[in-house]
Short mmCIF file of C-alpha atoms in Angstrom, two decimals:
data_model
loop_
_atom_site.label_atom_id
_atom_site.label_comp_id
_atom_site.label_asym_id
_atom_site.label_seq_id
_atom_site.Cartn_x
_atom_site.Cartn_y
_atom_site.Cartn_z
CA UNK A 126 0.00 0.00 0.00
CA UNK A 127 0.97 3.62 -0.45
CA UNK A 128 2.44 4.98 2.78
CA UNK A 129 1.28 8.38 4.01
CA UNK A 130 2.84 10.45 6.81
CA UNK A 131 1.64 13.71 8.29
CA UNK A 132 1.83 15.49 11.62
CA UNK A 133 0.62 18.33 13.80
CA UNK A 134 2.83 20.53 15.91
CA UNK A 135 1.69 21.19 19.51
CA UNK A 136 2.48 24.89 19.55
CA UNK A 137 -1.13 26.03 19.90
CA UNK A 138 -4.70 24.80 20.01
CA UNK A 139 -5.81 23.10 16.81
CA UNK A 140 -8.00 25.21 14.56
CA UNK A 141 -10.75 25.00 12.00
CA UNK A 142 -8.01 25.41 9.40
CA UNK A 143 -6.22 22.31 10.70
CA UNK A 144 -9.45 20.34 10.54
CA UNK A 145 -10.78 21.43 7.14
CA UNK A 146 -7.37 21.58 5.53
CA UNK A 147 -5.98 18.29 6.80
CA UNK A 148 -7.49 16.31 9.66
CA UNK A 149 -10.86 15.63 8.06
CA UNK A 150 -9.22 14.27 4.93
CA UNK A 151 -6.91 12.09 7.02
CA UNK A 152 -9.92 10.48 8.69
CA UNK A 153 -12.18 10.27 5.62
CA UNK A 154 -9.65 9.29 2.97
CA UNK A 155 -6.03 8.68 3.90
CA UNK A 156 -6.43 6.14 6.70
CA UNK A 157 -8.69 4.02 4.46
CA UNK A 158 -6.64 4.17 1.26
CA UNK A 159 -3.08 4.03 2.57
CA UNK A 160 -0.75 2.73 5.23
CA UNK A 161 -1.05 5.98 7.15
CA UNK A 162 0.93 7.43 10.06
CA UNK A 163 -0.16 10.54 11.94
CA UNK A 164 2.27 12.08 14.39
CA UNK A 165 2.23 14.75 17.08
CA UNK A 166 5.59 16.33 16.19
CA UNK A 167 6.46 17.62 19.65
CA UNK A 168 10.21 17.97 18.95
CA UNK A 169 9.34 20.73 16.49
CA UNK A 170 7.67 22.68 19.30
CA UNK A 171 11.07 23.15 20.96
CA UNK A 172 12.47 25.34 18.17
CA UNK A 173 11.15 28.51 19.85
CA UNK A 174 10.75 29.67 23.43
CA UNK A 175 8.12 27.46 25.06
CA UNK A 176 6.54 26.39 28.34
CA UNK A 177 7.33 22.67 28.88
CA UNK A 178 4.06 22.00 30.70
CA UNK A 179 2.10 23.65 27.88
CA UNK A 180 3.85 21.54 25.23
CA UNK A 181 2.92 18.37 27.12
CA UNK A 182 -0.67 19.55 27.57
CA UNK A 183 -1.07 20.53 23.93
CA UNK A 184 0.51 17.27 22.78
CA UNK A 185 -2.09 15.26 24.67
CA UNK A 186 -4.87 17.54 23.45
CA UNK A 187 -3.71 17.20 19.83
CA UNK A 188 -3.63 13.41 20.09
CA UNK A 189 -7.11 13.39 21.59
CA UNK A 190 -8.46 15.67 18.87
CA UNK A 191 -6.95 13.54 16.11
CA UNK A 192 -8.87 10.58 17.49
CA UNK A 193 -11.98 12.71 17.98
CA UNK A 194 -11.76 13.79 14.34
CA UNK A 195 -12.11 10.17 13.29
CA UNK A 196 -8.65 8.62 13.14
CA UNK A 197 -9.03 4.94 13.98
CA UNK A 198 -5.97 3.25 15.57
CA UNK A 199 -7.14 0.00 13.97
CA UNK A 200 -6.69 1.60 10.53
CA UNK A 201 -3.73 3.94 11.05
CA UNK A 202 -0.81 4.66 13.37
CA UNK A 203 -1.14 7.59 15.78
CA UNK A 204 1.91 8.41 17.89
CA UNK A 205 4.12 11.09 19.42
CA UNK A 206 7.36 11.96 17.62
CA UNK A 207 9.60 12.02 20.70
CA UNK A 208 8.47 8.49 21.61
CA UNK A 209 10.32 7.12 18.57
CA UNK A 210 14.10 7.71 18.75
CA UNK A 211 14.59 7.10 15.04
CA UNK A 212 13.42 10.63 14.22
CA UNK A 213 16.34 12.21 16.07
CA UNK A 214 18.79 9.55 14.89
CA UNK A 215 18.00 10.15 11.24
CA UNK A 216 17.82 13.92 11.58
CA UNK A 217 21.54 14.16 12.33
CA UNK A 218 22.47 12.03 9.33
CA UNK A 219 20.39 14.29 7.09
CA UNK A 220 22.05 17.38 8.58
CA UNK A 221 25.26 15.86 7.24
CA UNK A 222 23.71 15.83 3.77
CA UNK A 223 21.86 19.18 3.81
CA UNK A 224 23.57 22.53 3.25
CA UNK A 225 23.49 25.79 5.17
CA UNK A 226 22.19 27.59 2.10
CA UNK A 227 19.21 25.24 1.79
CA UNK A 228 18.22 25.89 5.38
CA UNK A 229 18.47 29.66 5.11
CA UNK A 230 16.30 29.70 2.00
CA UNK A 231 13.37 28.15 3.86
CA UNK A 232 10.54 30.68 3.92
CA UNK A 233 9.27 29.70 7.38
CA UNK A 234 12.76 30.13 8.85
CA UNK A 235 13.02 33.63 7.40
CA UNK A 236 9.59 34.62 8.73
CA UNK A 237 9.96 33.08 12.19
CA UNK A 238 13.52 34.31 12.66
CA UNK A 239 12.44 37.84 11.73
CA UNK A 240 9.62 37.71 14.31
CA UNK A 241 11.99 36.47 17.00
CA UNK A 242 14.43 39.30 16.29
CA UNK A 243 11.63 41.89 16.43
CA UNK A 244 10.68 40.55 19.86
CA UNK A 245 14.27 40.89 20.97
CA UNK A 246 14.76 37.16 21.35
CA UNK A 247 17.54 34.96 20.12
CA UNK A 248 17.03 32.58 17.22
CA UNK A 249 17.63 28.95 18.16
CA UNK A 250 19.77 26.79 15.93
CA UNK A 251 16.95 24.24 15.86
CA UNK A 252 14.75 26.80 14.11
CA UNK A 253 17.24 26.81 11.25
CA UNK A 254 17.54 23.03 11.07
CA UNK A 255 13.97 21.93 11.78
CA UNK A 256 13.22 21.28 8.07
CA UNK A 257 15.84 18.52 8.25
CA UNK A 258 14.04 16.99 11.22
CA UNK A 259 10.83 17.22 9.21
CA UNK A 260 12.57 15.42 6.35
CA UNK A 261 13.65 12.72 8.83
CA UNK A 262 10.04 12.39 10.01
CA UNK A 263 9.01 11.66 6.44
CA UNK A 264 11.92 9.57 5.17
CA UNK A 265 12.18 7.27 8.20
CA UNK A 266 8.97 5.52 7.19
CA UNK A 267 9.50 5.07 3.47
CA UNK A 268 6.74 7.61 2.96
CA UNK A 269 5.23 7.89 -0.51
CA UNK A 270 2.85 10.81 0.02
CA UNK A 271 2.75 13.74 2.44
CA UNK A 272 -0.64 15.51 2.58
CA UNK A 273 0.22 19.15 3.28
CA UNK A 274 -1.03 22.66 2.63
CA UNK A 275 0.83 24.89 0.21
CA UNK A 276 2.78 26.55 3.04
CA UNK A 277 4.53 23.23 3.76
CA UNK A 278 5.26 22.16 0.20
CA UNK A 279 8.76 23.68 0.32
CA UNK A 280 9.66 21.39 3.21
CA UNK A 281 8.50 18.29 1.36
CA UNK A 282 10.60 19.40 -1.61
CA UNK A 283 13.60 19.55 0.72
CA UNK A 284 12.87 16.01 1.90
CA UNK A 285 12.80 14.91 -1.74
CA UNK A 286 16.12 16.65 -2.45
CA UNK A 287 17.81 15.10 0.58
CA UNK A 288 16.50 11.63 -0.26
CA UNK A 289 17.77 11.86 -3.82
CA UNK A 290 21.15 13.23 -2.73
CA UNK A 291 21.60 10.56 -0.05
CA UNK A 292 20.62 7.80 -2.50
CA UNK A 293 23.06 9.06 -5.13
CA UNK A 294 25.98 9.38 -2.72
CA UNK A 295 25.53 6.36 -0.48
CA UNK A 296 23.28 3.94 -2.33
CA UNK A 297 19.53 3.65 -2.58
CA UNK A 298 18.13 3.96 0.94
CA UNK A 299 15.08 6.22 0.93
CA UNK A 300 11.79 6.38 -0.91
CA UNK A 301 11.45 9.81 -2.56
CA UNK A 302 8.15 11.26 -1.27
CA UNK A 303 5.78 13.72 -2.88
CA UNK A 304 3.42 16.35 -1.49
CA UNK A 305 -0.31 15.83 -2.01
CA UNK A 306 -2.13 19.11 -1.28
CA UNK A 307 -5.86 18.88 -0.50
CA UNK A 308 -8.10 20.25 -3.23
CA UNK A 309 -10.68 22.12 -1.14
CA UNK A 310 -9.98 24.54 1.71
CA UNK A 311 -6.26 23.84 1.48
CA UNK A 312 -5.63 27.07 3.30
CA UNK A 313 -8.29 28.52 5.60
CA UNK A 314 -7.50 32.17 6.23
CA UNK A 315 -7.68 34.27 9.39
CA UNK A 316 -11.13 35.81 9.85
CA UNK A 317 -9.61 39.15 10.87
CA UNK A 318 -6.89 39.11 8.21
CA UNK A 319 -8.02 37.08 5.19
CA UNK A 320 -4.60 37.46 3.60
CA UNK A 321 -2.98 35.40 6.39
CA UNK A 322 -3.41 31.72 7.22
CA UNK A 323 -5.54 30.73 10.21
CA UNK A 324 -2.54 29.48 12.18
CA UNK A 325 -2.73 27.88 15.60
CA UNK A 326 0.37 29.77 16.76
CA UNK A 327 -1.09 33.14 15.74
CA UNK A 328 -1.71 35.74 18.43
CA UNK A 329 -4.90 37.17 16.90
CA UNK A 330 -7.45 34.96 18.67
CA UNK A 331 -10.58 36.73 17.30
CA UNK A 332 -9.64 35.68 13.78
CA UNK A 333 -9.10 32.01 14.65
CA UNK A 334 -11.77 29.39 15.23
CA UNK A 335 -10.39 26.71 17.52
CA UNK A 336 -11.75 23.17 17.40
CA UNK A 337 -12.81 23.37 21.04
CA UNK A 338 -14.46 26.81 20.85
CA UNK A 339 -18.01 26.81 22.23
CA UNK A 340 -20.77 27.31 19.62
CA UNK A 341 -21.53 30.86 20.76
CA UNK A 342 -17.84 31.74 20.54
CA UNK A 343 -17.70 30.33 17.00
CA UNK A 344 -20.75 32.35 15.98
CA UNK A 345 -19.31 35.55 17.43
CA UNK A 346 -15.98 35.14 15.66
CA UNK A 347 -17.56 34.38 12.28
CA UNK A 348 -20.10 37.20 12.54
CA UNK A 349 -17.24 39.63 13.25
CA UNK A 350 -15.16 38.40 10.33
CA UNK A 351 -13.62 41.08 8.14
CA UNK A 352 -15.33 41.41 4.78
CA UNK A 353 -14.69 43.78 1.89
CA UNK A 354 -15.90 47.08 0.45
CA UNK A 355 -19.14 46.81 -1.44
CA UNK A 356 -22.20 44.73 -0.68
CA UNK A 357 -22.37 42.09 -3.38
CA UNK A 358 -21.39 38.55 -2.41
CA UNK A 359 -18.89 37.57 -5.11
CA UNK A 360 -16.28 34.83 -5.03
CA UNK A 361 -13.09 36.65 -5.99
CA UNK A 362 -10.02 35.76 -3.90
CA UNK A 363 -7.98 38.71 -5.21
CA UNK A 364 -10.60 41.47 -5.08
CA UNK A 365 -12.70 40.25 -2.13
CA UNK A 366 -10.49 38.04 0.08
CA UNK A 367 -12.73 38.34 3.14
CA UNK A 368 -15.88 37.19 1.35
CA UNK A 369 -13.91 34.53 -0.54
CA UNK A 370 -12.61 33.12 2.74
CA UNK A 371 -16.12 32.83 4.17
CA UNK A 372 -17.37 31.18 0.97
CA UNK A 373 -14.51 28.68 1.02
CA UNK A 374 -15.14 27.82 4.66
CA UNK A 375 -18.87 27.42 3.99
CA UNK A 376 -18.16 25.26 0.95
CA UNK A 377 -15.75 23.06 2.89
CA UNK A 378 -18.28 22.59 5.69
CA UNK A 379 -21.26 21.84 3.44
CA UNK A 380 -19.66 20.15 0.46
CA UNK A 381 -20.64 23.00 -1.83
CA UNK A 382 -18.79 25.09 -4.38
CA UNK A 383 -17.62 28.61 -3.42
CA UNK A 384 -18.56 30.16 -6.76
CA UNK A 385 -22.03 28.64 -6.75
CA UNK A 386 -22.64 29.59 -3.11
CA UNK A 387 -21.83 33.21 -3.87
CA UNK A 388 -25.09 33.45 -5.82
CA UNK A 389 -27.17 32.18 -2.90
CA UNK A 390 -26.65 35.02 -0.43
CA UNK A 391 -27.74 38.61 -0.97
CA UNK A 392 -25.83 40.15 1.92
CA UNK A 393 -22.65 39.71 3.93
CA UNK A 394 -24.76 39.20 7.06
CA UNK A 395 -26.64 36.27 5.56
CA UNK A 396 -23.38 34.71 4.38
CA UNK A 397 -21.79 35.09 7.81
CA UNK A 398 -24.82 33.59 9.57
CA UNK A 399 -24.88 30.57 7.27
CA UNK A 400 -21.12 30.09 7.62
CA UNK A 401 -21.26 30.32 11.40
CA UNK A 402 -23.96 27.65 11.66
CA UNK A 403 -22.14 25.39 9.21
CA UNK A 404 -18.96 25.60 11.27
CA UNK A 405 -20.82 24.89 14.50
CA UNK A 406 -22.37 21.76 12.97
CA UNK A 407 -19.05 20.52 11.55
CA UNK A 408 -17.36 20.89 14.94
CA UNK A 409 -20.20 19.42 17.01
CA UNK A 410 -19.33 15.68 16.59
CA UNK A 411 -15.62 16.36 17.05
CA UNK A 412 -16.26 18.17 20.33
CA UNK A 413 -18.63 15.47 21.56
CA UNK A 414 -16.11 12.72 20.84
CA UNK A 415 -13.34 14.80 22.44
CA UNK A 416 -15.32 14.98 25.68
CA UNK A 417 -15.78 11.20 25.65
CA UNK A 418 -12.06 10.60 25.12
CA UNK A 419 -11.08 13.04 27.87
CA UNK A 420 -13.16 10.95 30.25
CA UNK A 421 -11.02 7.91 29.38
CA UNK A 422 -7.38 9.12 29.37
CA UNK A 423 -6.08 5.56 29.64
CA UNK A 424 -7.45 4.81 26.19
CA UNK A 425 -5.53 7.70 24.60
CA UNK A 426 -2.34 6.68 26.40
CA UNK A 427 -2.73 3.14 25.13
CA UNK A 428 -3.25 4.33 21.55
CA UNK A 429 -0.07 6.43 21.72
CA UNK A 430 1.94 3.61 23.30
CA UNK A 431 0.85 1.07 20.69
CA UNK A 432 1.32 3.61 17.92
CA UNK A 433 4.89 4.32 18.96
CA UNK A 434 5.69 0.60 18.97
CA UNK A 435 4.34 0.17 15.45
CA UNK A 436 6.09 3.32 14.21
CA UNK A 437 9.39 2.23 15.75
CA UNK A 438 9.16 -1.16 14.05
CA UNK A 439 8.67 0.58 10.69
CA UNK A 440 11.35 3.25 11.10
CA UNK A 441 14.20 1.30 12.69
CA UNK A 442 15.13 -0.84 9.64
CA UNK A 443 15.20 2.25 7.41
CA UNK A 444 17.31 4.30 9.82
CA UNK A 445 19.68 1.39 10.52
CA UNK A 446 20.15 1.01 6.76
CA UNK A 447 20.94 4.73 6.49
CA UNK A 448 23.56 4.40 9.26
CA UNK A 449 25.24 1.57 7.42
CA UNK A 450 25.06 3.33 4.06
CA UNK A 451 26.64 6.56 5.26
CA UNK A 452 29.62 4.71 6.75
CA UNK A 453 28.90 4.23 10.45
CA UNK A 454 30.17 1.05 12.09
CA UNK A 455 27.30 -1.21 13.17
CA UNK A 456 27.16 -2.16 16.83
CA UNK A 457 27.98 -5.83 17.30
CA UNK A 458 25.39 -8.15 18.74
CA UNK A 459 27.54 -8.57 21.86
CA UNK A 460 27.84 -4.82 22.37
CA UNK A 461 24.11 -4.35 21.91
CA UNK A 462 23.32 -7.13 24.39
CA UNK A 463 25.77 -5.72 26.94
CA UNK A 464 24.27 -2.26 26.63
CA UNK A 465 20.78 -3.67 27.11
CA UNK A 466 21.94 -5.57 30.19
CA UNK A 467 23.50 -2.40 31.67
CA UNK A 468 20.26 -0.53 31.15
CA UNK A 469 18.27 -3.30 32.82
CA UNK A 470 20.64 -3.43 35.84
CA UNK A 471 20.57 0.37 36.18
CA UNK A 472 16.76 0.40 36.02
#
């Protein structure tokens, strides 16, 4: 089967954009049609200043929401990145293949580094190199397809470049993956700034609908969404980005077409009201399932434990092969057994 890998970073509460742009497709399509892995990429959350307790809390919340959105651990593998050592092991090898210039050309590095400097903070080295860790996340599993929005396509292209370069220099080791962007609502925009993505790490809360927002909060945010000059409801992303964003959200929630929906509503108010109710209804089953899962934390822990075991079994042969290919001396069976015995005695 085709192997699919994707992940969510626990740097903020998951949003409507995360759900419509990725999570819903993972549950409805990817886990049924592929050997799919879905990962909470917590190591990526350490690239900027963070509260350790918050990262742990958001990691658990993200895992719970992935399951609430419909991911079935009987059909796919759900796990936490830091629970599988192969991610970090492979990341260093790929750093030895990547170049400084490639890292500094990454758009997200430029944007995030600029924000850190404006705030007066220092830029962590891991912020520069995190695309290599992302490449390791993908390549460790022999991934064929990576379902991502257009803002992440550059990182998948880097993973492809590193896989090809490694294979050419050291022998065929990695599958060369490709990005598979979703076709509808690939990029849900901020309700207060429809030229910017609805990002979970954004500070402008009024423009972001979070998956766990109460219905009245959702309605208030959508009704206060920025629209455009004029009164006619027209789907034109360039000329009317605010209205276009609402139409795309409504279309994604109802299965409609943005252009066709634009002819249904005679006013911005009517469009906002319909969009708000559609969002509330889309989020209702996710929130209900989330409450059920929160009442049974042992189930979520078991899913993550089993998922990490399955992921480790998939990744270890690939990463071990990469270690051999690049020239590292394999540990002998005796050395490995002795190390395991030392760990057991120490424990």
